[in-house]
PDB file of C-alpha atoms in Angstrom:
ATOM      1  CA  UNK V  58      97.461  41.393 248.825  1.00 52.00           C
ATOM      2  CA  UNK V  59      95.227  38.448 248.937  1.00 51.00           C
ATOM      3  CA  UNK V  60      93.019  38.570 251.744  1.00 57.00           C
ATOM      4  CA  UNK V  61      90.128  35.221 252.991  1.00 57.00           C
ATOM      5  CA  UNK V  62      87.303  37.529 251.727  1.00 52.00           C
ATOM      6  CA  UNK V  63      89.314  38.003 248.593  1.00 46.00           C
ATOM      7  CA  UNK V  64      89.636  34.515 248.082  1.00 50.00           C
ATOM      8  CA  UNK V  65      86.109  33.634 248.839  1.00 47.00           C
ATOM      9  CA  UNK V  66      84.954  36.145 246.622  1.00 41.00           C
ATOM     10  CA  UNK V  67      87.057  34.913 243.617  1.00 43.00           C
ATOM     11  CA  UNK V  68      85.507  31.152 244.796  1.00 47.00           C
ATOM     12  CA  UNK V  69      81.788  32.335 244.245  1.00 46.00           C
ATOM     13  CA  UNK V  70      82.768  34.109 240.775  1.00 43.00           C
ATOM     14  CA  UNK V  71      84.429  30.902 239.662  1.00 42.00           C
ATOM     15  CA  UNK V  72      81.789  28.242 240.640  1.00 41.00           C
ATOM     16  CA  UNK V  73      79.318  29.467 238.426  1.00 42.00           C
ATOM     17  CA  UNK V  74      81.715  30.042 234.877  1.00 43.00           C
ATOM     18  CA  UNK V  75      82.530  26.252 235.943  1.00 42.00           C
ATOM     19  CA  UNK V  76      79.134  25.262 235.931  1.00 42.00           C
ATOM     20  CA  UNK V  77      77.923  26.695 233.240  1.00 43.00           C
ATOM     21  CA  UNK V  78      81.269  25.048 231.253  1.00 45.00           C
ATOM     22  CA  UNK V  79      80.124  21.409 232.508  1.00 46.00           C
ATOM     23  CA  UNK V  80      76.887  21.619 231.299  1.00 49.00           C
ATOM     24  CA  UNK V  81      78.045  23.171 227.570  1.00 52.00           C
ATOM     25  CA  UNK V  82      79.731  20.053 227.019  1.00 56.00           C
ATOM     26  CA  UNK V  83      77.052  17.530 228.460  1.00 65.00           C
ATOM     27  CA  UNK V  84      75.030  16.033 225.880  1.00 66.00           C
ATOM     28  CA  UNK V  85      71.069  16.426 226.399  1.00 70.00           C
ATOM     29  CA  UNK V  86      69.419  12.832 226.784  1.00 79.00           C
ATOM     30  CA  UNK V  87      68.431  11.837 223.348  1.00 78.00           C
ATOM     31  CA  UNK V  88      70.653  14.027 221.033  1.00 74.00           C
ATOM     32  CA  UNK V  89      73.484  12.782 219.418  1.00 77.00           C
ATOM     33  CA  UNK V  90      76.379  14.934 218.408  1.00 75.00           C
ATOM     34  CA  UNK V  91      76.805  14.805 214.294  1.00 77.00           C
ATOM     35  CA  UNK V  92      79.566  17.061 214.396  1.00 74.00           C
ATOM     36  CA  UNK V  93      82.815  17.984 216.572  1.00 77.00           C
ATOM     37  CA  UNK V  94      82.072  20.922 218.471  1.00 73.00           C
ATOM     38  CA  UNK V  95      83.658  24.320 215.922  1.00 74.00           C
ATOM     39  CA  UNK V  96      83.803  22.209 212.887  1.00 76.00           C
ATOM     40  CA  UNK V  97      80.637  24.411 211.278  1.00 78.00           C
ATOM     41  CA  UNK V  98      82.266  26.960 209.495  1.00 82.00           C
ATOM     42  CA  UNK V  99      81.053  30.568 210.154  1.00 86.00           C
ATOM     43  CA  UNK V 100      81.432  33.348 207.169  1.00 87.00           C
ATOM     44  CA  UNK V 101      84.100  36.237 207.737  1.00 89.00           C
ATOM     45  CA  UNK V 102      83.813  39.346 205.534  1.00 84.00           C
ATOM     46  CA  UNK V 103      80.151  38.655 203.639  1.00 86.00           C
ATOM     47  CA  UNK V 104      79.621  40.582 200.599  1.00 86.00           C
ATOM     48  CA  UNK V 105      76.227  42.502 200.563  1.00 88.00           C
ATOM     49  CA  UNK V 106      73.813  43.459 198.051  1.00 86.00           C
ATOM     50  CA  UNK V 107      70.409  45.003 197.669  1.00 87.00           C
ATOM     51  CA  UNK V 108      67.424  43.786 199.192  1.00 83.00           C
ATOM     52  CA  UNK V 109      65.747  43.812 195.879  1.00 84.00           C
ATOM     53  CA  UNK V 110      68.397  41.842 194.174  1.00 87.00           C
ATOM     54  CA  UNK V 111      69.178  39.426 197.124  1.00 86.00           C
ATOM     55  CA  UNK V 112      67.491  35.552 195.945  1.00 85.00           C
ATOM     56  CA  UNK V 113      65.586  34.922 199.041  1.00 85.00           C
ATOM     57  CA  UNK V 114      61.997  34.197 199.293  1.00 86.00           C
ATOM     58  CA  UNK V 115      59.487  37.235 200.425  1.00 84.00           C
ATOM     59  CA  UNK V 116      58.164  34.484 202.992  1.00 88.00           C
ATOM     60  CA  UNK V 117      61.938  33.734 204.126  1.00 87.00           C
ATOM     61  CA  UNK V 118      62.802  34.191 208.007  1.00 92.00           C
ATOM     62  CA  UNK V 119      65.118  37.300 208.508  1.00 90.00           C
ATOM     63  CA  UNK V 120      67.389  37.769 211.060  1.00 89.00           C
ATOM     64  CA  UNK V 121      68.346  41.836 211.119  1.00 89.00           C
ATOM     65  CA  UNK V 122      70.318  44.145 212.594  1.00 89.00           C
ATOM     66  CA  UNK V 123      70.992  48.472 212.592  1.00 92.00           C
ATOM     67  CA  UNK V 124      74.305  49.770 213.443  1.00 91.00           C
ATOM     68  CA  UNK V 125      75.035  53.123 213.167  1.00 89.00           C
ATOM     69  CA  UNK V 126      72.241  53.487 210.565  1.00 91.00           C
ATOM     70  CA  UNK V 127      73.164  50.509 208.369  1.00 90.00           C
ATOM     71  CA  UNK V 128      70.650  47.769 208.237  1.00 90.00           C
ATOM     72  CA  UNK V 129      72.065  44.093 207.362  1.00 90.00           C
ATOM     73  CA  UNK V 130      69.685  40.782 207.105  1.00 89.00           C
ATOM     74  CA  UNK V 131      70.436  37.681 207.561  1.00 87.00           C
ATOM     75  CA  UNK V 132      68.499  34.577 205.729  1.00 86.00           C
ATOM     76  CA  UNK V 133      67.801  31.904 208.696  1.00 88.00           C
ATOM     77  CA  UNK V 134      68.534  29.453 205.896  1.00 84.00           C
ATOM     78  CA  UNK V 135      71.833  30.569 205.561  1.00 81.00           C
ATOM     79  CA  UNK V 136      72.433  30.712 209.174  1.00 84.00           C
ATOM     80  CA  UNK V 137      71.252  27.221 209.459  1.00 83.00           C
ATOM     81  CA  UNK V 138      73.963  26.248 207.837  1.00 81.00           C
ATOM     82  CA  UNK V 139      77.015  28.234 208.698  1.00 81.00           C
ATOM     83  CA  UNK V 140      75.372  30.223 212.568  1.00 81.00           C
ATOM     84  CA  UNK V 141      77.949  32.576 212.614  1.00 86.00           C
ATOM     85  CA  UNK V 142      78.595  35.531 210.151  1.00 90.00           C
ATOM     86  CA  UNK V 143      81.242  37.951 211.539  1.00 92.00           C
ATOM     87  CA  UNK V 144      80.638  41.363 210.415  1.00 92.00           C
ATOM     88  CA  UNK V 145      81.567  45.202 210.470  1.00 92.00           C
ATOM     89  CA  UNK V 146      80.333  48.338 209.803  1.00 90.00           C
ATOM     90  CA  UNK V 147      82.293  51.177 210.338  1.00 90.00           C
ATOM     91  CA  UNK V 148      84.710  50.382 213.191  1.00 91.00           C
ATOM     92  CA  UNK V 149      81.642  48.177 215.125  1.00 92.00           C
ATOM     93  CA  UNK V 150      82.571  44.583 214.905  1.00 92.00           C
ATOM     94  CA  UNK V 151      79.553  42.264 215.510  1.00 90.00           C
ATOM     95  CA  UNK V 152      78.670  38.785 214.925  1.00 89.00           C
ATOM     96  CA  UNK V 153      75.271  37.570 214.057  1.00 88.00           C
ATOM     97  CA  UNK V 154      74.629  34.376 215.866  1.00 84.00           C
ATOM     98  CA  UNK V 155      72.021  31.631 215.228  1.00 80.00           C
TER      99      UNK V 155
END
C-alpha cells in the first residue's frame, strides 16, 4: 500500500534520474553534434591476440583490464573510434568504455 511518505520518497529518487536525463541530451555551448546519438558502432565479440604480435605502437595509450586473472588491453585509438567493446571472460560480461 502506497503511503504520502512512500510517495515522497519515490518523488526525491525520481527528480534526480530526471535531471541527470535533461542534461545528457543538452548540448554544451559551442559543440556541435556530428553524429546522432548511438550511431558509433561499438565491437561485440573482439578476437584477441598476443601482446607481442598485436600492431600497436610501444608509445600507444592502453586502456586495461584483469578479470579473473585474464588481462585484456585496449588501444585508445581504437576506442576513439568505436568507445565501446563488449567483452567476456569466463561467465563475467564487461564492457570497456571510452
Amino acid at each position: 500500500m502506497e503511503t504520502d511518505s512512500s510517495r515522497k520518497l519515490a518523488r526525491i529518487l525520481v527528480a534526480p534520474v530526471m535531471t541527470l536525463a535533461a542534461c545528457a541530451t543538452q548540448q554544451p555551448p559551442g559543440f556541435k553534434q556530428v553524429l546522432p546519438r548511438g550511431q558509433i558502432p561499438s565491437i561485440d565479440q573482439p578476437e584477441w591476440v598476443e601482446a607481442g604480435a598485436a600492431d600497436v605502437p610501444d608509445e600507444a595509450w592502453m586502456l586495461g583490464i584483469v578479470i579473473e586473472g585474464q588481462a585484456r588491453a585496449f588501444s585508445i585509438n581504437l576506442l576513439n573510434a568505436y568507445e565501446i567493446v563488449n567483452d567476456k571472460i569466463g561467465d563475467t560480461a564487461y564492457a570497456a568504455v571510452w
